[in-house]
Amino acid sequence: MRIRTEGLAIIALAVLTGAACSKAEQGASAPQQILRFPVFQDPKSWDPAEASSEAETELSQNVFDNLWRFDDSLKVVPDIATTVPTASNGGVSADGLTYTVHLRHDVVFDNGDRVTSTDVLYSWNRAAALRGAYSSNFAAIAGFSDVQHAAASLCAAGSDPLACHSGVEQRLAAHDSQFQMSGLSAPDAFTVQIHLGRACGWCLAAWTLQGTTGAIVDERVIRNDPLNWWSKPGGPGVTDGLVGTGAFYLNAYVPKQSITWKAVSHWWGTPVPRLREVINDIKDPSAMSTAVGAWEQGSYDIVGYGGHSSLSVADILRIKNSSGEAGELRLIPKGRTTWVSPNIGNPATGGPFLGESEAAVGLRRAFAESIDLTGLASTVCKNLLCIPATGGLITKGLLGNLGDNRDPLSKFNPTEARKLLGIYDPERKLTANLKYSYDAGGLNDPVASYLQGQWQRNLGVTVELDPHPDVSGYVSDRIAGKFVLSRDGWGFDYNHPQDWFDNLWGAPAEGANTSGFADPVGDPGPTTDQYNSILPKADALPITEAVRLYAQLSKLLSDQAAYFPLYYSVGQFLIHTYVAGAGSTTQSDYYWDRIHITRT
């Protein structure tokens, strides 16, 4: 992917009191091994079948394991499974349609229940039936659509949540074939076979996405409280709480106030956790600067964990310029790209960028090449909050990124831009009365002002700014293609180009992309046909073979000037030097089992 109100006063007092204790009171010979950091969102759910935000999965990834996990390079490595299945090790059939997965024999849930292949089938079938945000990660498994169709009457939008969850549990307990994907089977207690309805080169990455549908849950626990089990404490002997196979369990949760996690004693995995507890105060995002101040005073060990690593420029600069704290600030690229979408495929909306004509493409290119991305990063982001998006839409560090300065649309060329405008709109009639629409707040406001200035200065075109305070309403209108120029963006889920190309353009995402590029619902052209011919071929192949096809899709996008690149996001983390092993990948925080406190 993916907790927000003020912390409980007594918790805050306890934290401050602990920070003030003497070494003798704390124990001079050994650190307490208690990690404290704030979170800025109360969870909607830690249930892997329904979790949908980074703020939820950043925490729950430490409670639940998948068959595989991503390492620090976002490479898929074994977790509950003994190996990553490939054609060469016999885990993937020659036609790419059957995966054979062997499970470790020593994995147990934190309440002591042993994990077998039955748990895998239950977890995945349950996630498919509950129809959560990430249920489509199983879309290629044979029988997936049948399960979703069968569960629709129980779990349709607006249905009673308790009836949905209880009904699914009853059907699964009865081994109702309508609620079991036909492509899943368990030849024995420690073997799972996954049969696909179509070849899928991206599925393994999707199944590995932590904290979501690929995570393994305990049926014996969930059936005792199908709806609210995830919000109750877990641990040894628990029969109806948050139980997983990870290195930590939920010890206490006070909604909108605080969360306490504890390490699982005798955890089956490695490394053995050295932390004893992790304590979170749940705060409102408006309290970020207050939390930074608390970190500076030693009340928090980290700020930036838990899916909210966006600090204010003022706080970052103050800390960066502090000789004692500068080394504790870490700027880490995060998997989000922001760009401008011109209206290409929505005839009802119109505008000068519509279609695949030479004029439309030329005007799109003029507007893209008139933006100085280096200036944007330095002026708006102070070279702290973002970096120029010069490697294509896929964020730097991820599979499918083209490499620095390899995207032709990212080149700042105001002379060529003005020339193109002169050729295709010499009287400035087509580009008169343009609006740039965006969701107000954060970087979006100063970025909009910057773009307005760039287009005025470098093209002589006045673009009116159209801010939208209602973010959800703006996103709905943007996806519906109602804007001629709009702010667009994507935060990746798993490290595979399919996560970008399928979700943002082309037939699989009919009506879902803002510009309407390559969308057959709009005004199909030869590029649409070409895009939608290449995409399924790329998605079916192993990534080593698919890379060249995804590169062709990137070229189609840039040749058509289907987007105006802006920036890749950067996360800001404050990590005290005594917190060893903490950090983040482009996707997520490092797991807590690798962290320990070094000070006494």
mmCIF file with all atom_site columns, N, CA, C and O in Angstrom, residues 70-76 397-399 495 585-586 590:
data_model
loop_
_atom_site.group_PDB
_atom_site.id
_atom_site.type_symbol
_atom_site.label_atom_id
_atom_site.label_alt_id
_atom_site.label_comp_id
_atom_site.label_asym_id
_atom_site.label_entity_id
_atom_site.label_seq_id
_atom_site.pdbx_PDB_ins_code
_atom_site.Cartn_x
_atom_site.Cartn_y
_atom_site.Cartn_z
_atom_site.occupancy
_atom_site.B_iso_or_equiv
_atom_site.pdbx_formal_charge
_atom_site.auth_seq_id
_atom_site.auth_comp_id
_atom_site.auth_asym_id
_atom_site.auth_atom_id
_atom_site.pdbx_PDB_model_num
ATOM 1  N N  . PHE A 1 70  ? 9.139  -9.149  0.489   1.00 0.00 ? 70  PHE A N  1
ATOM 2  C CA . PHE A 1 70  ? 10.099 -8.341  -0.254  1.00 0.00 ? 70  PHE A CA 1
ATOM 3  C C  . PHE A 1 70  ? 11.302 -8.044  0.639   1.00 0.00 ? 70  PHE A C  1
ATOM 4  O O  . PHE A 1 70  ? 11.134 -7.679  1.806   1.00 0.00 ? 70  PHE A O  1
ATOM 5  N N  . ASP A 1 71  ? 12.513 -8.178  0.078   1.00 0.00 ? 71  ASP A N  1
ATOM 6  C CA . ASP A 1 71  ? 13.697 -7.812  0.845   1.00 0.00 ? 71  ASP A CA 1
ATOM 7  C C  . ASP A 1 71  ? 13.967 -6.315  0.655   1.00 0.00 ? 71  ASP A C  1
ATOM 8  O O  . ASP A 1 71  ? 13.147 -5.584  0.074   1.00 0.00 ? 71  ASP A O  1
ATOM 9  N N  . ASP A 1 72  ? 15.112 -5.842  1.120   1.00 0.00 ? 72  ASP A N  1
ATOM 10 C CA . ASP A 1 72  ? 15.406 -4.415  1.073   1.00 0.00 ? 72  ASP A CA 1
ATOM 11 C C  . ASP A 1 72  ? 15.562 -3.887  -0.347  1.00 0.00 ? 72  ASP A C  1
ATOM 12 O O  . ASP A 1 72  ? 15.493 -2.673  -0.578  1.00 0.00 ? 72  ASP A O  1
ATOM 13 N N  . SER A 1 73  ? 15.788 -4.776  -1.304  1.00 0.00 ? 73  SER A N  1
ATOM 14 C CA . SER A 1 73  ? 15.873 -4.378  -2.710  1.00 0.00 ? 73  SER A CA 1
ATOM 15 C C  . SER A 1 73  ? 14.554 -4.612  -3.437  1.00 0.00 ? 73  SER A C  1
ATOM 16 O O  . SER A 1 73  ? 14.501 -4.538  -4.668  1.00 0.00 ? 73  SER A O  1
ATOM 17 N N  . LEU A 1 74  ? 13.507 -4.933  -2.678  1.00 0.00 ? 74  LEU A N  1
ATOM 18 C CA . LEU A 1 74  ? 12.177 -5.238  -3.212  1.00 0.00 ? 74  LEU A CA 1
ATOM 19 C C  . LEU A 1 74  ? 12.191 -6.468  -4.115  1.00 0.00 ? 74  LEU A C  1
ATOM 20 O O  . LEU A 1 74  ? 11.368 -6.604  -5.011  1.00 0.00 ? 74  LEU A O  1
ATOM 21 N N  . LYS A 1 75  ? 13.132 -7.359  -3.828  1.00 0.00 ? 75  LYS A N  1
ATOM 22 C CA . LYS A 1 75  ? 13.160 -8.656  -4.489  1.00 0.00 ? 75  LYS A CA 1
ATOM 23 C C  . LYS A 1 75  ? 12.326 -9.631  -3.666  1.00 0.00 ? 75  LYS A C  1
ATOM 24 O O  . LYS A 1 75  ? 12.348 -9.602  -2.433  1.00 0.00 ? 75  LYS A O  1
ATOM 25 N N  . VAL A 1 76  ? 11.564 -10.501 -4.344  1.00 0.00 ? 76  VAL A N  1
ATOM 26 C CA . VAL A 1 76  ? 10.736 -11.490 -3.652  1.00 0.00 ? 76  VAL A CA 1
ATOM 27 C C  . VAL A 1 76  ? 11.617 -12.607 -3.099  1.00 0.00 ? 76  VAL A C  1
ATOM 28 O O  . VAL A 1 76  ? 12.401 -13.208 -3.841  1.00 0.00 ? 76  VAL A O  1
ATOM 29 N N  . GLY A 1 397 ? 14.044 3.518   -8.846  1.00 0.00 ? 397 GLY A N  1
ATOM 30 C CA . GLY A 1 397 ? 14.322 2.398   -7.955  1.00 0.00 ? 397 GLY A CA 1
ATOM 31 C C  . GLY A 1 397 ? 13.412 1.212   -8.154  1.00 0.00 ? 397 GLY A C  1
ATOM 32 O O  . GLY A 1 397 ? 13.634 0.160   -7.554  1.00 0.00 ? 397 GLY A O  1
ATOM 33 N N  . LEU A 1 398 ? 12.391 1.352   -9.019  1.00 0.00 ? 398 LEU A N  1
ATOM 34 C CA . LEU A 1 398 ? 11.450 0.264   -9.249  1.00 0.00 ? 398 LEU A CA 1
ATOM 35 C C  . LEU A 1 398 ? 11.643 -0.337  -10.638 1.00 0.00 ? 398 LEU A C  1
ATOM 36 O O  . LEU A 1 398 ? 12.159 0.325   -11.556 1.00 0.00 ? 398 LEU A O  1
ATOM 37 N N  . LEU A 1 399 ? 11.232 -1.579  -10.788 1.00 0.00 ? 399 LEU A N  1
ATOM 38 C CA . LEU A 1 399 ? 11.285 -2.229  -12.092 1.00 0.00 ? 399 LEU A CA 1
ATOM 39 C C  . LEU A 1 399 ? 10.464 -1.426  -13.096 1.00 0.00 ? 399 LEU A C  1
ATOM 40 O O  . LEU A 1 399 ? 9.316  -1.077  -12.827 1.00 0.00 ? 399 LEU A O  1
ATOM 41 N N  . ASN A 1 495 ? 6.280  -4.249  -6.594  1.00 0.00 ? 495 ASN A N  1
ATOM 42 C CA . ASN A 1 495 ? 7.348  -3.888  -7.527  1.00 0.00 ? 495 ASN A CA 1
ATOM 43 C C  . ASN A 1 495 ? 7.230  -4.661  -8.832  1.00 0.00 ? 495 ASN A C  1
ATOM 44 O O  . ASN A 1 495 ? 7.941  -5.647  -9.064  1.00 0.00 ? 495 ASN A O  1
ATOM 45 N N  . THR A 1 585 ? 12.404 0.985   2.695   1.00 0.00 ? 585 THR A N  1
ATOM 46 C CA . THR A 1 585 ? 12.599 0.793   1.267   1.00 0.00 ? 585 THR A CA 1
ATOM 47 C C  . THR A 1 585 ? 11.738 1.814   0.533   1.00 0.00 ? 585 THR A C  1
ATOM 48 O O  . THR A 1 585 ? 11.023 2.614   1.152   1.00 0.00 ? 585 THR A O  1
ATOM 49 N N  . THR A 1 586 ? 11.759 1.779   -0.783  1.00 0.00 ? 586 THR A N  1
ATOM 50 C CA . THR A 1 586 ? 10.875 2.632   -1.569  1.00 0.00 ? 586 THR A CA 1
ATOM 51 C C  . THR A 1 586 ? 9.420  2.334   -1.250  1.00 0.00 ? 586 THR A C  1
ATOM 52 O O  . THR A 1 586 ? 8.558  3.196   -1.356  1.00 0.00 ? 586 THR A O  1
ATOM 53 N N  . TYR A 1 590 ? 11.232 -0.811  7.273   1.00 0.00 ? 590 TYR A N  1
ATOM 54 C CA . TYR A 1 590 ? 11.887 -2.065  7.623   1.00 0.00 ? 590 TYR A CA 1
ATOM 55 C C  . TYR A 1 590 ? 11.081 -2.746  8.736   1.00 0.00 ? 590 TYR A C  1
ATOM 56 O O  . TYR A 1 590 ? 10.493 -2.089  9.595   1.00 0.00 ? 590 TYR A O  1
#
